[in-house]
Coordinates of C-alpha atoms in Angstrom, one line a residue:
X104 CA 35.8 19.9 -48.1
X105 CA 35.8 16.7 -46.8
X106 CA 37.0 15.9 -42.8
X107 CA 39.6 13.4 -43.1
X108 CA 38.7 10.0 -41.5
X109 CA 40.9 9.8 -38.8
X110 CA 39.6 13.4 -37.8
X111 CA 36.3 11.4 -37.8
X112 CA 38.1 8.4 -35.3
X113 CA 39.6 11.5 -32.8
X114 CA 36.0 12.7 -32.6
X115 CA 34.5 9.0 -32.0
X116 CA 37.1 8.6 -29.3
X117 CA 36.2 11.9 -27.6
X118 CA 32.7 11.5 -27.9
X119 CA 33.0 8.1 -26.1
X120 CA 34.8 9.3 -23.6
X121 CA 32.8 12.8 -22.8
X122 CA 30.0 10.4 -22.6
X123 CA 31.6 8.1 -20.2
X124 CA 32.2 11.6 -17.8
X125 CA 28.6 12.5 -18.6
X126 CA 27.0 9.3 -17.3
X127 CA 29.6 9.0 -14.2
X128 CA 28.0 12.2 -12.9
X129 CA 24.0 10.9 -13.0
X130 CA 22.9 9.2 -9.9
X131 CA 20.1 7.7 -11.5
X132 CA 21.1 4.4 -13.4
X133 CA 18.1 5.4 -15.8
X134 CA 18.9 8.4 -17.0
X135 CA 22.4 7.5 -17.0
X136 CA 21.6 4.1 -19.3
X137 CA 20.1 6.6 -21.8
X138 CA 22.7 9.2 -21.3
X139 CA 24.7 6.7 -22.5
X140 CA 23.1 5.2 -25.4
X141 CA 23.0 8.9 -27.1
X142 CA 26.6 9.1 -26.5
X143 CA 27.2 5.8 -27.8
X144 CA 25.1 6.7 -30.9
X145 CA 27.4 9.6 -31.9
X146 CA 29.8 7.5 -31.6
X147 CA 28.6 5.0 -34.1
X148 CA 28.1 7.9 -36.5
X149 CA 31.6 9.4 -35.9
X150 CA 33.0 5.8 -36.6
X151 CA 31.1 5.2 -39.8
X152 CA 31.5 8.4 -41.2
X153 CA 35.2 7.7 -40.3
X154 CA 34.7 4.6 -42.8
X155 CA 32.8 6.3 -45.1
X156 CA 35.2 9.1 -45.9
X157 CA 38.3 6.7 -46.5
X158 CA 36.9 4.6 -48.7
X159 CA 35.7 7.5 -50.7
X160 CA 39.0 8.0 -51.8
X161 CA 40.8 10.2 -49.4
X162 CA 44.3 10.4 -49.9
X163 CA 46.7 8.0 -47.3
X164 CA 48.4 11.0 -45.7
X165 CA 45.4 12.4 -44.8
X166 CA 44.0 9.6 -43.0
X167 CA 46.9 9.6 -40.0
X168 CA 47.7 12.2 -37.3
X169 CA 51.3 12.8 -36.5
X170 CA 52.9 13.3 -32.9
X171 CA 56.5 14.0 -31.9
X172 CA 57.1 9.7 -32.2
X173 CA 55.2 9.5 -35.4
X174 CA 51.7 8.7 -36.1
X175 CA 49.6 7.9 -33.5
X176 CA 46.5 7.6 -35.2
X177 CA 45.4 6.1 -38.3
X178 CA 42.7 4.9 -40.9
X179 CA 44.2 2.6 -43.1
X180 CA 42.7 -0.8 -45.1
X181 CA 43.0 -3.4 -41.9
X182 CA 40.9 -0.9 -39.2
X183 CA 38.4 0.8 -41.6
X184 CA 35.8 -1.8 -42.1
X185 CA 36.8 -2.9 -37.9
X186 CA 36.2 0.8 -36.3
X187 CA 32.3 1.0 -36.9
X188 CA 31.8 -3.0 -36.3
X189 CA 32.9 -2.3 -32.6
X190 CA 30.7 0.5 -32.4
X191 CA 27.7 -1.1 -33.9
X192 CA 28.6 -3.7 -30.9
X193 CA 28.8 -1.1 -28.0
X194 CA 25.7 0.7 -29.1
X195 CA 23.3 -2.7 -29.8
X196 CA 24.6 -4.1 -26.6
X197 CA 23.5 -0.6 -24.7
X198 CA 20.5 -0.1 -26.5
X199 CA 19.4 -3.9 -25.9
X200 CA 20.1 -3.8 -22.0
X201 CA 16.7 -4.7 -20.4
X202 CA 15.5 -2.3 -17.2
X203 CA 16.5 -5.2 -15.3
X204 CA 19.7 -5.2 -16.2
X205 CA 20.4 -1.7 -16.1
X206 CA 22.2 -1.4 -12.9
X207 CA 24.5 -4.7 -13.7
X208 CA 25.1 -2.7 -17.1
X209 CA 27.4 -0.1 -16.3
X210 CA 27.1 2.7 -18.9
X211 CA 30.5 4.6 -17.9
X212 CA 32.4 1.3 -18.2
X213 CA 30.6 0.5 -21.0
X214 CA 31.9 3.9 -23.1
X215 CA 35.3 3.6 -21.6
X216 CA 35.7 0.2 -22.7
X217 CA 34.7 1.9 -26.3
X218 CA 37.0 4.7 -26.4
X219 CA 39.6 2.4 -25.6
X220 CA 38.9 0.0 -27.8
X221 CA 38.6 2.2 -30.8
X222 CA 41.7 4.1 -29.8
X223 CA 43.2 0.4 -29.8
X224 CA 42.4 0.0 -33.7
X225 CA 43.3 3.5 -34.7
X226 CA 46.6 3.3 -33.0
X227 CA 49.5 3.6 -35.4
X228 CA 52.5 3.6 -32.8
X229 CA 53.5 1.1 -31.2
X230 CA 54.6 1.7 -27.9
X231 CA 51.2 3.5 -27.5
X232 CA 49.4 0.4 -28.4
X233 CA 51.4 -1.5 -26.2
X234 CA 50.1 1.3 -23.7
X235 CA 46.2 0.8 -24.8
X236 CA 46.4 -3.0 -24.9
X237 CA 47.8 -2.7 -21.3
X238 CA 44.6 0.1 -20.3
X239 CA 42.1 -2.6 -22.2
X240 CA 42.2 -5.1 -19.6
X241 CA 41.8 -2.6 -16.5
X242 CA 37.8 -2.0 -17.3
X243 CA 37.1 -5.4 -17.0
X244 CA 39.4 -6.4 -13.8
X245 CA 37.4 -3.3 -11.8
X246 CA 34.1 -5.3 -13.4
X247 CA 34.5 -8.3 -11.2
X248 CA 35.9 -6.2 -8.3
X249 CA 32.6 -4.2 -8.5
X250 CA 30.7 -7.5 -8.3
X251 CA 32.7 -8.6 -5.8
X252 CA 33.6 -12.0 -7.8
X253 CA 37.1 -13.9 -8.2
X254 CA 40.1 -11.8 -10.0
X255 CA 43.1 -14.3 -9.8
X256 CA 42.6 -15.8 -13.0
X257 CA 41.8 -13.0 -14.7
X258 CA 44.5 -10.6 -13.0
X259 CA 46.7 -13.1 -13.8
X260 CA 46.5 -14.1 -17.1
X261 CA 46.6 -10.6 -17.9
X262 CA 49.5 -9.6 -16.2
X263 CA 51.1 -12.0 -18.2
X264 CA 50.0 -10.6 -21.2
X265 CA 51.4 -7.4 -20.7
X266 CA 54.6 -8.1 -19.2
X267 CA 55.5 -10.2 -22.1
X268 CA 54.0 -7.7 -24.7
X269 CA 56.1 -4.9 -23.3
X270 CA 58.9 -7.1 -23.1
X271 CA 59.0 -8.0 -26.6
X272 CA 58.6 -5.0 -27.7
X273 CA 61.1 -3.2 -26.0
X274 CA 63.5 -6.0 -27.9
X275 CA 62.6 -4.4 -30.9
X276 CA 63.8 -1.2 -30.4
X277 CA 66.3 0.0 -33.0
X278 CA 69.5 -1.3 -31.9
X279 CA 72.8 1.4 -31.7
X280 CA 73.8 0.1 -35.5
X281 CA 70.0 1.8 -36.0
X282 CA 68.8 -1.9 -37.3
X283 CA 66.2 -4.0 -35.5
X284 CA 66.3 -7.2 -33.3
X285 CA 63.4 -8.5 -35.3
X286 CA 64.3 -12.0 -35.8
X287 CA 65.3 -12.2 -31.9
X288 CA 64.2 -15.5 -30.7
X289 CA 63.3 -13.9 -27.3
X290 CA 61.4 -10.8 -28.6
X291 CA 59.3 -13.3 -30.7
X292 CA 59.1 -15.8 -28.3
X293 CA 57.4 -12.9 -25.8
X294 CA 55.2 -11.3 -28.3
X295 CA 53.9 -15.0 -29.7
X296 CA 52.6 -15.9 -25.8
X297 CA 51.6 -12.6 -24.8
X298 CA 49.1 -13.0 -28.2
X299 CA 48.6 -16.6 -27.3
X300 CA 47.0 -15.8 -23.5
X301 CA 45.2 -12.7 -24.5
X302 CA 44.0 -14.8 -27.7
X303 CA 42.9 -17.8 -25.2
X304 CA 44.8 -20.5 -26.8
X305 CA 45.0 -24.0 -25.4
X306 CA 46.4 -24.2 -23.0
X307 CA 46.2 -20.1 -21.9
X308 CA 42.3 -20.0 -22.0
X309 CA 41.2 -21.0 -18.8
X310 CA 40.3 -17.0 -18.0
X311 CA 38.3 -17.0 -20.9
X312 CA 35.7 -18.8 -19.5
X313 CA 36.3 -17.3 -16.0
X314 CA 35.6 -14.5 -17.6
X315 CA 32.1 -14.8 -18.6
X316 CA 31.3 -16.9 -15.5
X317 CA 31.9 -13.9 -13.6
X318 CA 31.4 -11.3 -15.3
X319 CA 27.9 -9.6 -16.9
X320 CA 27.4 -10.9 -19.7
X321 CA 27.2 -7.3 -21.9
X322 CA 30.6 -6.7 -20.3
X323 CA 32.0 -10.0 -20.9
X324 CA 30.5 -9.6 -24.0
X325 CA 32.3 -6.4 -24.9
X326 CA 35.4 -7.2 -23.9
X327 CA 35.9 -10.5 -26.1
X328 CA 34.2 -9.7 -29.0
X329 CA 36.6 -7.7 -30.9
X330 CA 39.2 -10.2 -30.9
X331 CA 41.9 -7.1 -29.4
X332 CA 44.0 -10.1 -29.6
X333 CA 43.9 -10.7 -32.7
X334 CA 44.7 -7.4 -34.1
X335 CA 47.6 -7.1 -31.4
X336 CA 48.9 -10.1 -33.4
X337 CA 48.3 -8.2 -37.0
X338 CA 50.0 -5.2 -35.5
X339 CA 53.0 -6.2 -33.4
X340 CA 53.7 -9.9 -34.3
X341 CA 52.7 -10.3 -37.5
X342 CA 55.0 -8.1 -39.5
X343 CA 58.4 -8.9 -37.6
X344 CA 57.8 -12.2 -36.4
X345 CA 60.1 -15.0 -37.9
X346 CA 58.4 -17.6 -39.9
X347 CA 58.9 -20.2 -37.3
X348 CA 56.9 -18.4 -34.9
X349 CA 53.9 -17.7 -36.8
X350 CA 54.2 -21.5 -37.8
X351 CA 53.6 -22.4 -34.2
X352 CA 51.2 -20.0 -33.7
X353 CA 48.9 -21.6 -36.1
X354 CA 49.3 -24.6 -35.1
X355 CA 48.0 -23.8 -31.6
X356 CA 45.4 -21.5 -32.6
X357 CA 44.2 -24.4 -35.0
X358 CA 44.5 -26.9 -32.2
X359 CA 42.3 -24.0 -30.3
X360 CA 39.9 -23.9 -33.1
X361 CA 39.3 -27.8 -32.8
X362 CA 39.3 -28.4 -29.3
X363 CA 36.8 -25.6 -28.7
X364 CA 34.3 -26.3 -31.2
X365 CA 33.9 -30.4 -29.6
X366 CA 33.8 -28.9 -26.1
X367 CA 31.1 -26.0 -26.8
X368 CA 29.4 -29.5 -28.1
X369 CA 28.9 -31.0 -24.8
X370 CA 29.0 -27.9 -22.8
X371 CA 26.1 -28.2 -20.4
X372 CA 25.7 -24.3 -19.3
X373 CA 24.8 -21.5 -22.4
X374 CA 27.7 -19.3 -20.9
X375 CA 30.5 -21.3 -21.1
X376 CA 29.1 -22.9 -24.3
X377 CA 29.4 -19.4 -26.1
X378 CA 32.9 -18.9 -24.4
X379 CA 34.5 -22.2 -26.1
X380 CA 32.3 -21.3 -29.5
X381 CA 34.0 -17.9 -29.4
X382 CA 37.5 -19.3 -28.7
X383 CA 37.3 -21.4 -31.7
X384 CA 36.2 -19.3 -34.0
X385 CA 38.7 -16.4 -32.9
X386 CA 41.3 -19.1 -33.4
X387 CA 40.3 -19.4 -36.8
X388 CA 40.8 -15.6 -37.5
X389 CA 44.6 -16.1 -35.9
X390 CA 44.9 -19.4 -38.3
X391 CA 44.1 -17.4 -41.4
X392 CA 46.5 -14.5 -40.0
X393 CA 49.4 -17.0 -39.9
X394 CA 48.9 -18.3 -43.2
X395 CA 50.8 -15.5 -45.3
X396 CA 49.0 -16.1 -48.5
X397 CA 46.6 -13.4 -49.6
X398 CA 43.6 -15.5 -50.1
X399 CA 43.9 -17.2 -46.8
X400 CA 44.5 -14.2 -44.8
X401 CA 41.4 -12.3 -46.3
X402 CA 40.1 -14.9 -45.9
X403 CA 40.9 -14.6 -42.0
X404 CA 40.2 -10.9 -42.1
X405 CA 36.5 -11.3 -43.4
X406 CA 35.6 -14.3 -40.7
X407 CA 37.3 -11.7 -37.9
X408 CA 34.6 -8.9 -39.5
X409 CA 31.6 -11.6 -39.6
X410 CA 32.6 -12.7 -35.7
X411 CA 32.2 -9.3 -34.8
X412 CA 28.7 -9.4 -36.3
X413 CA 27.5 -12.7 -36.1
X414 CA 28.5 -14.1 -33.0
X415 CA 28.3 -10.6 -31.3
X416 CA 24.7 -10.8 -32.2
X417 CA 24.4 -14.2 -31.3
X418 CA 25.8 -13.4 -27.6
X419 CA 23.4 -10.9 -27.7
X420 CA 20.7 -12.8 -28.1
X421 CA 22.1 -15.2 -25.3
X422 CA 21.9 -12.1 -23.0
X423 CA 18.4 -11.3 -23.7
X424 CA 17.5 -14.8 -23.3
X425 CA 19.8 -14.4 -19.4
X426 CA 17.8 -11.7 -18.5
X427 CA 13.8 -13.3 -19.1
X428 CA 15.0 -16.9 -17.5
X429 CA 18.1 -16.5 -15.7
X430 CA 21.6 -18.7 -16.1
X431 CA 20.4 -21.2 -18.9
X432 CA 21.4 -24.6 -18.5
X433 CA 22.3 -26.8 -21.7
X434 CA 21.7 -30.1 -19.4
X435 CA 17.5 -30.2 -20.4
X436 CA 15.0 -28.8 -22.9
X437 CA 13.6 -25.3 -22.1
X438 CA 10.8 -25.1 -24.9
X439 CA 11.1 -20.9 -25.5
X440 CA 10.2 -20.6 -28.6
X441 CA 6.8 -19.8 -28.2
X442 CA 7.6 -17.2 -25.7
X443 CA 10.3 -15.4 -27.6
X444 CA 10.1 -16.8 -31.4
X445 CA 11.9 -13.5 -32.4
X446 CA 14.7 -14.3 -30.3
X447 CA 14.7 -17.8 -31.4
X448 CA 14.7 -16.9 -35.6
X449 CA 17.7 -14.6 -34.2
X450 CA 19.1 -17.0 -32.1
X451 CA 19.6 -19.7 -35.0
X452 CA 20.6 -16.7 -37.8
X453 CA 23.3 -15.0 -36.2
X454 CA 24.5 -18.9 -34.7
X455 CA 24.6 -19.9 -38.4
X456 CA 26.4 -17.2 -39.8
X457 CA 29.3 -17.4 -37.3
X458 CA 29.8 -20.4 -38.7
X459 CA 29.6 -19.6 -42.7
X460 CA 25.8 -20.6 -42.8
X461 CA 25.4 -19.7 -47.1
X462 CA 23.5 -16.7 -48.1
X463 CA 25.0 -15.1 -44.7
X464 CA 28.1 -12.7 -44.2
X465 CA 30.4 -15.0 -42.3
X466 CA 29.8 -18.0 -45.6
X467 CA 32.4 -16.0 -47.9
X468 CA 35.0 -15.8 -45.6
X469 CA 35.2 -19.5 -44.4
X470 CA 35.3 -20.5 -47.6
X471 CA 38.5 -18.1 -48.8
X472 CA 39.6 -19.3 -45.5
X473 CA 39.3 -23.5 -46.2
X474 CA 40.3 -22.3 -49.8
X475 CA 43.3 -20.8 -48.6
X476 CA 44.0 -23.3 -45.9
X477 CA 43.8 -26.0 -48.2
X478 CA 46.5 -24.6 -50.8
X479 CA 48.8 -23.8 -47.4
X480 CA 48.6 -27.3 -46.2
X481 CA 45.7 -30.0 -47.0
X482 CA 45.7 -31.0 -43.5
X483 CA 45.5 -27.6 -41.7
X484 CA 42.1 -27.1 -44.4
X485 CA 40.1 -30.5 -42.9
X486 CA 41.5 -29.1 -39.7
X487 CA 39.3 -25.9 -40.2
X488 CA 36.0 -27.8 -41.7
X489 CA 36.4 -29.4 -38.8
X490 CA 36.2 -26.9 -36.5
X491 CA 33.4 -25.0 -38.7
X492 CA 31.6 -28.3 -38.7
X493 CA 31.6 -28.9 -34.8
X494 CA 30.4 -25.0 -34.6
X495 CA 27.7 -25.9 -36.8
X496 CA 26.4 -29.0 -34.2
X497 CA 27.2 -27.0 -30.9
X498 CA 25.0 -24.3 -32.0
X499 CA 22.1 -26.6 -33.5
X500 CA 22.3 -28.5 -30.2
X501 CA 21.9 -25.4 -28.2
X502 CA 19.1 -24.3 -30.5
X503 CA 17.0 -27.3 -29.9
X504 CA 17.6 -27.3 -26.1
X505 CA 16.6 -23.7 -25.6
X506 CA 13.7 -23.3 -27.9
X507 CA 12.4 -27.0 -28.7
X508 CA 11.6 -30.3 -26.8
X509 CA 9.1 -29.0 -24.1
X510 CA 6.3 -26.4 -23.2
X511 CA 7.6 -23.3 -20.8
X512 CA 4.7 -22.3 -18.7
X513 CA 4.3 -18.7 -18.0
X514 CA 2.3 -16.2 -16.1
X515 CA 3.7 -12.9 -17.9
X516 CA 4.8 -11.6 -21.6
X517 CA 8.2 -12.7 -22.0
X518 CA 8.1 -11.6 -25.7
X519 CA 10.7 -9.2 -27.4
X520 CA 10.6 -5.4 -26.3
X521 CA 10.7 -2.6 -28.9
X522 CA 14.3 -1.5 -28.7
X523 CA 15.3 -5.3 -28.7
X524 CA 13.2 -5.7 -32.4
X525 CA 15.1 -2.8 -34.0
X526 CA 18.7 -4.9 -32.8
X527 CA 17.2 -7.8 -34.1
X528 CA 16.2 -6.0 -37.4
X529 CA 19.7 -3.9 -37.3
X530 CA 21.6 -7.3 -37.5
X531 CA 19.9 -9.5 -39.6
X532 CA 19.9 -6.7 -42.1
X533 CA 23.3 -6.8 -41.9
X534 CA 24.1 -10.1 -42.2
X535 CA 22.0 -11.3 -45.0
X536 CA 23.2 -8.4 -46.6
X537 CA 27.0 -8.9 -46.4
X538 CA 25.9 -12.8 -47.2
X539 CA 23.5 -11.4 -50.6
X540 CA 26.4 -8.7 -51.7
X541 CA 29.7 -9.8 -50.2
X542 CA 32.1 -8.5 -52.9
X543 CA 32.7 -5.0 -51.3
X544 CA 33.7 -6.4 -47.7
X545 CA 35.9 -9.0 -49.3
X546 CA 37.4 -6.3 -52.0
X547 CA 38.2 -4.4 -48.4
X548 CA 39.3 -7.5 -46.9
X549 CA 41.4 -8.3 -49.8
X550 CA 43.3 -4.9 -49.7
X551 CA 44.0 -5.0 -45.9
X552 CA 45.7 -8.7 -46.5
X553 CA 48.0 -6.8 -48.9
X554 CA 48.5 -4.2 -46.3
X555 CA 49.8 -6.5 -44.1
X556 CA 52.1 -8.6 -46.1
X557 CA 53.5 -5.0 -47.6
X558 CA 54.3 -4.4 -43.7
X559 CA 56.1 -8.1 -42.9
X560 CA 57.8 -6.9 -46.1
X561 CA 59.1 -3.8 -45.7
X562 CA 60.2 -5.0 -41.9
X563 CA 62.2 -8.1 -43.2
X564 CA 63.8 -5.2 -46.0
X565 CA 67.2 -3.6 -45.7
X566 CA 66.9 -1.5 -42.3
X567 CA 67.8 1.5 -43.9
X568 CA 64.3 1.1 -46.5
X569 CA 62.1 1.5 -43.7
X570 CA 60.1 3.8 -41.9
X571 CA 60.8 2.9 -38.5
X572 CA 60.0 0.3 -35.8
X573 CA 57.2 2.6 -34.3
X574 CA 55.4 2.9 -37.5
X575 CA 52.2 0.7 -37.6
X576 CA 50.9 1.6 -41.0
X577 CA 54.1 1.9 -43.2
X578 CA 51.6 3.1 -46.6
X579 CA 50.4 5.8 -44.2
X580 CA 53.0 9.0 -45.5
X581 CA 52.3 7.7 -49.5
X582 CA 50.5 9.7 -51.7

């Protein structure tokens, strides 16, 4: 008999967090860095077998577990594909941590960050995810108190976020005729900033690149990548919100998308280069969740999958380049390429598949995107090109000043270490691969854009249709 997915997602979870306890006990950063790339390996496995067994056809009302509230957690169409992407992240990030790096590298923090994380996706109430979103951003403010570095911004910017999130959520509690507040101008108006600063949309996305100027960059790295925002947006905002909200929404996440791309163009330090390159194209995940068009918003969906990929490889490769030179600086011509041409052909793939390079797994989903962009609103579709074109020149530029231009002189090997080559090989298997055969991510893609606009429907329906406000995944009890 087959385990049902989300018994797959409890076990992930639990497995991330035994690991977490496990490392926290070993003195030795060593043997704890190892402890915790085993742990983080079972819980890649638990997450893709998770994946595997709902899209084998398991039935809907076995892929959710039920508490006294409702669900609380849940496989459906939007988190499958998202659950082992995050996973794959954690566990290429731990197992491409240099010895040097090892004791800035935190491997309890690291598997706490994951257990949260993928509780965050599986979540199906809401007042519980409201709860996770809230424990997300703990992990990293300890981060820069352990390294002794500023916490203002950051502290902040996220107490923001989650005053406002709880805040409009608790507005869309049933109200005592048992209907819901949805269309309250203050409950949207809270939830569409709380996405806003947690998204890092101009002008909320100053701790964004506080963040990774502070932080380690495998943290920083871990924190950011799965767009949490984002799916706080598809979860909370996007199926109540008015349509006047997610109107301005897009236009500041496509104003984000735009003004991010030209500044990680002139950006003259590799940190805050890849901070504005992942603002914009995080934006333009939110842009295709505000279009409510099916094309468009798969569209969204598969660029949010290929970010996750692509530019979390490409951060990686950013890291290993951080840990062999030091804080790079965009201002000159470094010349690495002979010293690390693996790093370099990574370097440039991953960079051009973030931004929908053809023959790669992010070039499917910009186009659905422009596609669907274009039949929203002409404008808002040369708004996006233009965004994905900028990428394209910020990330050649960078190219050419890191690996081209000049001759770096070195004593020692600086080439690429064993468990570096099989992340390399992991991702650019990956993406080619989702660029060669992209039909079954964007038939997955496809479905979850359904899911969502089934959910914005049934909460705009007569009150007494639904399932209740707490219910994430209203397709969940079906079958």
């Amino acid at each position: 008999m087959m385990i049902a997915p989300v018994t797959w997602l409890a076990i992930a979870i639990l497995v991330a967090l035994a690991g977490a306890f496990t490392a926290g006990r070993l003195r030795d950063p060593w043997r704890a860095a190892r402890c915790g790339l085993a742990f983080s390996a079972g819980t890649l496995a638990a997450t893709l077998a998770a994946s595997a067994a709902f899209y084998l056809h398991t039935p809907a009302q076995k892929s959710s577990v039920w508490g006294a509230r409702g669900m609380i957690l849940a496989v459906d169409d939007l988190n499958a594909l998202l659950l082992p992407l995050v996973a794959l992240l954690h566990f290429l990030t731990a197992l491409a941590t240099p010895r040097t790096r090892i004791r800035q590298f935190s491997a309890t923090w690291s598997l706490v960050t994951e257990a949260i994380a993928l509780a965050t996706f599986g979540c199906a109430d809401a007042w519980l995810l409201v709860s996770l979103l809230a424990a997300g951003v703990l992990p990293p403010l300890v981060e820069l108190v352990n390294r002794a570095k500023p916490v203002r911004v950051y502290g902040l910017h996220m107490l923001v976020f989650v005053a406002l999130l709880a805040a409009g959520r608790a507005l869309l509690e049933p109200a005592a005729d048992g209907g819901l507040r949805a269309q309250s101008a203050v409950a949207a108006i809270a939830l569409l900033v709380a996405v806003m600063v947690r998204c890092g949309t101009v002008p909320v996305h100053a701790w964004v690149t506080d963040w990774f100027e502070h932080a380690s960059f495998g943290i920083g790295l871990l924190f950011v990548a799965p767009l949490t925002g984002a799916y706080a947006a598809a979860r909370l905002l996007v199926p109540v919100s008015p349509d006047w909200a997610l109107r301005v929404l897009g236009i500041a996440a496509l104003v984000t998308a735009v003004y991010s791309a030209a500044m990680a163009t002139v950006q003259r330090d590799a940190r805050r280069f890849f901070a504005f390159l992942f603002l914009s194209h995080g934006s333009l995940v939110v842009v295709g969740l505000e279009m409510i068009h099916p094309v468009s918003l798969a569209g969204g969906l598969n660029v949010w999958s290929s970010v996750l990929l692509a530019l979390g490889g490409f951060g990686l490769t950013l890291r290993a380049l951080e840990a062999r030179f030091g804080r790079l600086s965009l201002a000159r011509y470094h010349g690495l390429y002979d010293h690390s041409p693996s790093l370099a052909v990574c370097f440039l793939l991953t960079g051009l598949a973030s931004v929908g390079f053809p023959g790669t797994v992010g070039f499917v989903g910009a186009e659905m995107l422009v596609h669907g962009a274009v039949g929203v609103d002409p404008a808002v579709g040369v708004a996006v090109v233009a965004a994905g074109a900028l990428n394209g020149i910020a990330v050649l530029r960078a190219y050419f000043l890191l690996f081209t231009g000049t001759r770096h002189p070195s004593a020692i090997s600086l080439g690429i270490t064993p468990r570096e080559r099989i992340a390399v090989l992991t991702l650019t298997v990956l993406i080619l691969g989702g660029g060669l055969f992209p039909q079954p991510a964007v038939t997955t893609r496809y479905r979850a854009a359904e899911q969502l606009l089934r959910a914005r429907a049934s909460e705009n329906s007569d009150p007494a249709e639904r399932d209740g406000p707490h219910t994430l995944v209203p397709d969940a009890r079906s079958g």
